[in-house]
Amino acid sequence: MKLFPLSLLSFSLLASSTAFAKDTGYLFVSSEDDHIITVLDGKTFEKIKDIKTSKRPRHLQFNPDKTLLYAACGDGESIDIIDVAKLEVSDKIAGIEDPEAFDLSPDDKTLYISLENDGALGMIDLASKKMTHTVAVGEEPEGVLANPDGKTVYVTSEIANTVHVIDLASATSKADIVVGARPRRLALTPDGKDLWVTSEMDASISIIDVASNTVKEKISFAPEGFRKEDITPVGLVMTKDGKTAFVTIGRANRVAIVDVASRKVSDYLLVGSRAWNATLNKDESLLFVANGGGDDVSIIDVAARKVTKSVPVGRVPYTVVVDD
């Protein structure tokens, strides 16, 4: 029997583990009512595992190299940290009241989170797992987006119908921009010039000019046969080339496809009940939609503009992300 040095064996095991952890192609779907994150194979869409988390996992986000997955657990009052290689919770940031939406700083050192009950944006140092700063914003803050320039964070306030522009150097709001009723999610165009914001109770998206911090355009959604109050846009994802935006419109059970240049809706795709949040895979050939009222994920062939599969997951799926 051939013997290998212990150091070489250890290195081989470490390399194997690291390789396994990266670009698995797995889908991760948070389920509010089952307190789990369901892991699906990215090719067959069969279930790999249910990862038990703290109560009510909602927003999910990877760290930059996708070795860790952060999960905001609302009723567990924590951010659970999942080891992607092991597919299990390895750590947590505790003592956060009702966490929901967050974003990471470009340098992966700070987690910015909306503190709904406090009407504030919280800043958590990821090394110490401690809250270092809070910034007062409007009531019931929701969506959070860190600008890649590392200087600004955007926060939506559902009650104030406002987007707050937080200057990180001074830890203050430098602009408060009124948008449609109940703003939820945000996305920057790839050139960084425009900020898109969904407004759940206005059936619309507001487009903000980043340079002037003013609303310059509005896109309204009106799929045939629906009353305005049943058209509830929340999720928003944009292609890397900035040409197309996909918007989940909630109770209308559809995804709107928007041509970014013309600001026109080119199509509405029927998906599952209460389409909530969505994500694209790396090559943007597939769009995954979490259907909060249908306990499933719709898989859309982007080129064909067609739902090809519906995959059951846990109860009340909230966010879907893909490791690719």
XYZ file of C-alpha atoms in Angstrom:
324
model
C 0.000 0.000 0.000
C 1.378 3.393 -1.005
C 1.544 5.938 1.815
C 1.138 9.690 1.331
C 2.511 12.416 3.581
C -0.143 13.749 5.951
C 0.402 17.296 4.704
C -0.238 16.239 1.108
C -3.354 14.309 2.094
C -4.694 17.295 4.055
C -4.047 19.595 1.104
C -5.852 17.219 -1.262
C -8.886 17.026 0.990
C -8.978 20.797 1.363
C -8.703 21.327 -2.393
C -11.443 18.790 -3.021
C -13.728 20.482 -0.493
C -13.067 23.912 -1.985
C -13.737 22.704 -5.507
C -16.984 21.114 -4.411
C -18.075 24.290 -2.692
C -17.784 26.562 -5.717
C -20.110 26.779 -8.743
C -22.275 23.845 -7.735
C -25.145 25.098 -9.867
C -27.435 24.507 -6.898
C -30.546 26.609 -6.351
C -31.259 27.800 -2.803
C -34.863 28.735 -1.948
C -35.930 30.192 1.408
C -39.315 29.136 2.797
C -40.907 31.370 5.413
C -43.338 28.860 6.937
C -41.120 25.757 6.998
C -38.007 27.507 8.388
C -35.828 25.857 5.774
C -33.765 26.613 2.708
C -34.432 24.035 0.013
C -31.433 23.102 -2.139
C -32.186 21.981 -5.705
C -29.870 20.441 -8.277
C -29.275 23.047 -10.992
C -29.704 20.568 -13.877
C -32.358 18.097 -12.785
C -34.043 20.434 -10.256
C -34.395 17.498 -7.899
C -34.171 18.257 -4.192
C -30.676 17.828 -2.737
C -31.405 18.850 0.834
C -33.509 20.986 3.173
C -31.263 23.140 5.361
C -32.863 23.868 8.717
C -32.533 27.531 9.708
C -33.796 29.890 12.379
C -37.466 30.839 12.063
C -38.805 32.488 8.920
C -35.900 32.787 6.475
C -36.543 35.417 3.818
C -33.851 37.331 1.937
C -30.801 35.317 0.797
C -27.453 36.557 -0.500
C -24.072 34.995 -1.204
C -20.743 36.499 -0.235
C -18.636 37.439 -3.306
C -16.923 34.047 -3.737
C -20.130 32.158 -2.905
C -18.609 30.121 -0.100
C -21.167 31.547 2.330
C -24.881 32.201 2.028
C -26.518 34.728 4.369
C -30.182 34.228 5.321
C -32.287 36.852 7.103
C -34.506 34.934 9.556
C -37.296 37.281 10.607
C -38.823 35.444 13.551
C -35.456 33.985 14.556
C -34.049 37.514 14.910
C -30.822 36.482 13.218
C -28.798 36.368 10.041
C -27.962 32.681 9.615
C -24.682 31.979 7.805
C -24.648 28.854 5.661
C -21.499 27.019 4.602
C -22.162 26.322 0.920
C -19.741 23.359 0.800
C -21.341 21.656 3.803
C -24.911 22.784 3.083
C -25.511 23.620 6.735
C -25.734 26.611 9.048
C -22.243 27.215 10.392
C -22.696 30.537 12.213
C -25.148 33.347 12.823
C -25.446 37.030 13.665
C -27.944 37.136 16.512
C -30.063 39.791 18.188
C -31.465 41.523 15.081
C -35.154 42.308 15.431
C -37.222 41.093 12.436
C -34.471 41.105 9.759
C -35.699 40.962 6.174
C -33.750 42.737 3.409
C -30.024 43.466 3.327
C -27.026 43.929 1.048
C -23.263 43.501 1.392
C -20.665 46.203 0.915
C -18.472 45.861 -2.207
C -15.483 44.954 0.001
C -17.495 42.243 1.820
C -16.788 43.795 5.217
C -20.185 45.274 6.099
C -23.767 44.048 5.955
C -26.370 46.786 5.477
C -29.812 45.807 6.763
C -33.228 47.467 7.020
C -34.458 47.587 10.633
C -38.212 47.770 10.117
C -39.343 48.335 13.692
C -36.667 50.948 14.364
C -37.106 52.876 11.126
C -33.376 52.654 10.460
C -30.624 51.240 8.303
C -28.258 49.085 10.330
C -24.585 48.527 9.547
C -23.065 45.258 10.772
C -19.329 44.615 10.810
C -18.993 41.070 9.471
C -15.685 40.385 11.217
C -17.031 41.096 14.702
C -20.716 40.402 13.846
C -21.639 43.594 15.711
C -23.918 46.485 14.753
C -21.618 49.498 14.381
C -23.960 52.236 13.126
C -27.614 52.963 12.489
C -29.082 55.688 10.287
C -32.656 56.912 10.749
C -34.877 56.527 7.665
C -38.640 56.461 7.056
C -41.060 54.033 8.667
C -40.893 50.356 7.708
C -37.687 50.356 5.666
C -37.565 47.453 3.243
C -35.246 47.153 0.243
C -31.515 47.800 0.580
C -28.974 48.250 -2.220
C -25.299 49.129 -1.854
C -23.861 51.129 -4.743
C -20.729 49.415 -6.162
C -18.866 52.709 -5.672
C -18.799 51.963 -1.929
C -20.034 55.458 -1.082
C -23.820 55.138 -1.076
C -26.573 52.809 0.110
C -30.190 53.085 -1.038
C -33.082 52.168 1.289
C -36.819 52.047 0.532
C -39.396 53.108 3.128
C -42.777 51.417 2.622
C -44.780 53.866 4.748
C -43.067 57.080 3.632
C -43.125 56.003 -0.068
C -39.538 57.169 -0.213
C -36.088 56.060 -1.312
C -33.403 57.278 1.095
C -29.918 57.909 -0.281
C -27.464 57.166 2.544
C -24.024 58.762 2.395
C -21.688 56.284 4.080
C -18.941 58.786 4.857
C -21.247 60.867 7.057
C -23.726 58.070 7.912
C -26.637 60.375 7.033
C -29.371 60.525 4.414
C -28.330 63.038 1.749
C -31.564 62.752 -0.247
C -35.118 61.513 0.287
C -36.863 60.730 -2.998
C -40.645 60.251 -3.123
C -41.723 57.362 -5.373
C -44.865 55.229 -5.845
C -46.759 53.698 -2.940
C -44.942 51.023 -0.929
C -41.532 50.809 -2.600
C -39.889 47.420 -2.250
C -36.831 46.409 -4.318
C -34.115 48.297 -6.169
C -31.694 47.734 -9.066
C -29.032 49.910 -10.658
C -28.478 49.900 -14.398
C -25.011 48.531 -15.263
C -23.738 52.024 -16.118
C -24.763 53.209 -12.631
C -26.779 56.121 -13.994
C -30.331 54.971 -13.197
C -31.889 53.405 -10.110
C -35.050 51.363 -10.667
C -37.485 50.930 -7.751
C -40.590 48.727 -7.639
C -43.697 50.142 -5.934
C -45.966 47.324 -4.781
C -49.160 49.335 -4.228
C -48.760 51.581 -7.270
C -48.311 48.875 -9.939
C -45.242 50.724 -11.115
C -41.490 51.229 -11.254
C -39.893 54.611 -10.607
C -36.661 55.376 -12.445
C -34.363 57.668 -10.483
C -31.551 59.698 -12.028
C -28.616 58.900 -9.725
C -26.730 62.125 -10.456
C -29.600 64.414 -9.434
C -31.489 62.047 -7.091
C -34.777 62.810 -8.844
C -37.456 60.603 -10.432
C -37.232 61.066 -14.170
C -39.587 58.372 -15.467
C -42.235 55.885 -14.393
C -43.252 52.547 -15.865
C -46.756 51.274 -15.099
C -47.885 47.649 -15.337
C -51.338 46.731 -16.679
C -51.705 43.090 -17.719
C -55.086 42.474 -19.266
C -57.895 41.453 -16.927
C -56.412 42.713 -13.651
C -57.384 45.571 -11.382
C -54.566 47.885 -10.382
C -54.668 46.725 -6.751
C -53.929 43.158 -7.876
C -50.793 44.187 -9.763
C -48.131 44.212 -7.061
C -44.550 44.511 -8.350
C -41.854 43.455 -5.885
C -38.919 41.487 -7.341
C -36.620 43.066 -9.901
C -33.622 41.689 -11.801
C -31.778 43.219 -14.752
C -29.565 41.558 -17.361
C -25.838 42.275 -17.248
C -25.989 44.244 -20.499
C -28.717 46.471 -19.062
C -31.103 45.806 -21.930
C -33.844 43.828 -20.189
C -35.497 43.909 -16.772
C -37.670 41.170 -15.292
C -40.240 42.283 -12.699
C -42.399 39.957 -10.600
C -45.863 41.440 -10.209
C -47.115 39.492 -7.220
C -50.827 38.792 -7.071
C -51.127 39.092 -10.850
C -49.128 35.822 -10.989
C -46.897 37.105 -13.746
C -43.433 38.305 -14.630
C -43.243 41.477 -16.688
C -40.445 41.710 -19.269
C -39.344 45.309 -19.773
C -37.211 46.708 -22.568
C -34.940 49.056 -20.630
C -34.133 51.450 -23.495
C -37.741 52.072 -24.549
C -39.205 51.675 -21.030
C -41.902 49.468 -22.580
C -43.314 46.188 -21.275
C -42.732 43.679 -24.059
C -44.454 40.693 -22.461
C -46.190 39.267 -19.402
C -45.410 35.636 -18.561
C -47.821 33.570 -16.478
C -46.022 31.923 -13.546
C -47.182 30.624 -10.150
C -49.312 32.202 -7.451
C -47.972 35.480 -6.000
C -44.729 35.786 -7.935
C -42.402 37.382 -5.404
C -38.654 37.407 -6.090
C -36.568 36.252 -9.045
C -32.998 35.658 -10.173
C -31.146 34.838 -13.388
C -28.550 32.128 -13.757
C -25.007 33.108 -14.747
C -25.431 32.886 -18.519
C -28.910 34.454 -18.236
C -30.567 31.608 -20.104
C -32.911 30.815 -17.207
C -34.980 32.948 -14.855
C -36.063 31.430 -11.534
C -39.172 32.849 -9.840
C -40.200 32.162 -6.226
C -43.998 31.949 -6.032
C -44.984 32.807 -2.474
C -48.582 31.652 -2.813
C -47.894 28.494 -4.771
C -45.064 26.924 -2.764
C -43.043 26.458 -5.942
C -40.382 27.914 -8.211
C -41.138 28.642 -11.875
C -38.268 28.067 -14.314
C -38.382 30.293 -17.392
C -36.464 29.760 -20.615
C -35.470 33.377 -21.277
C -34.915 33.044 -25.031
C -38.212 31.231 -25.565
C -40.026 33.396 -23.004
C -41.714 30.301 -21.667
C -42.100 28.550 -18.317
C -40.569 25.118 -18.773
C -41.008 23.681 -15.304
C -42.587 24.271 -11.899
C -40.660 22.818 -8.953
C -42.279 22.344 -5.521
C -40.309 23.695 -2.562
C -41.199 24.631 1.025
C -44.189 26.638 2.154
C -44.211 30.346 1.211
C -40.973 30.584 -0.782
C -39.482 34.078 -0.582
C -36.085 34.254 -2.310
C -34.288 32.066 -4.839
C -30.566 32.341 -5.599
C -28.262 30.170 -7.699
C -24.641 29.132 -7.079
C -23.100 29.345 -10.534
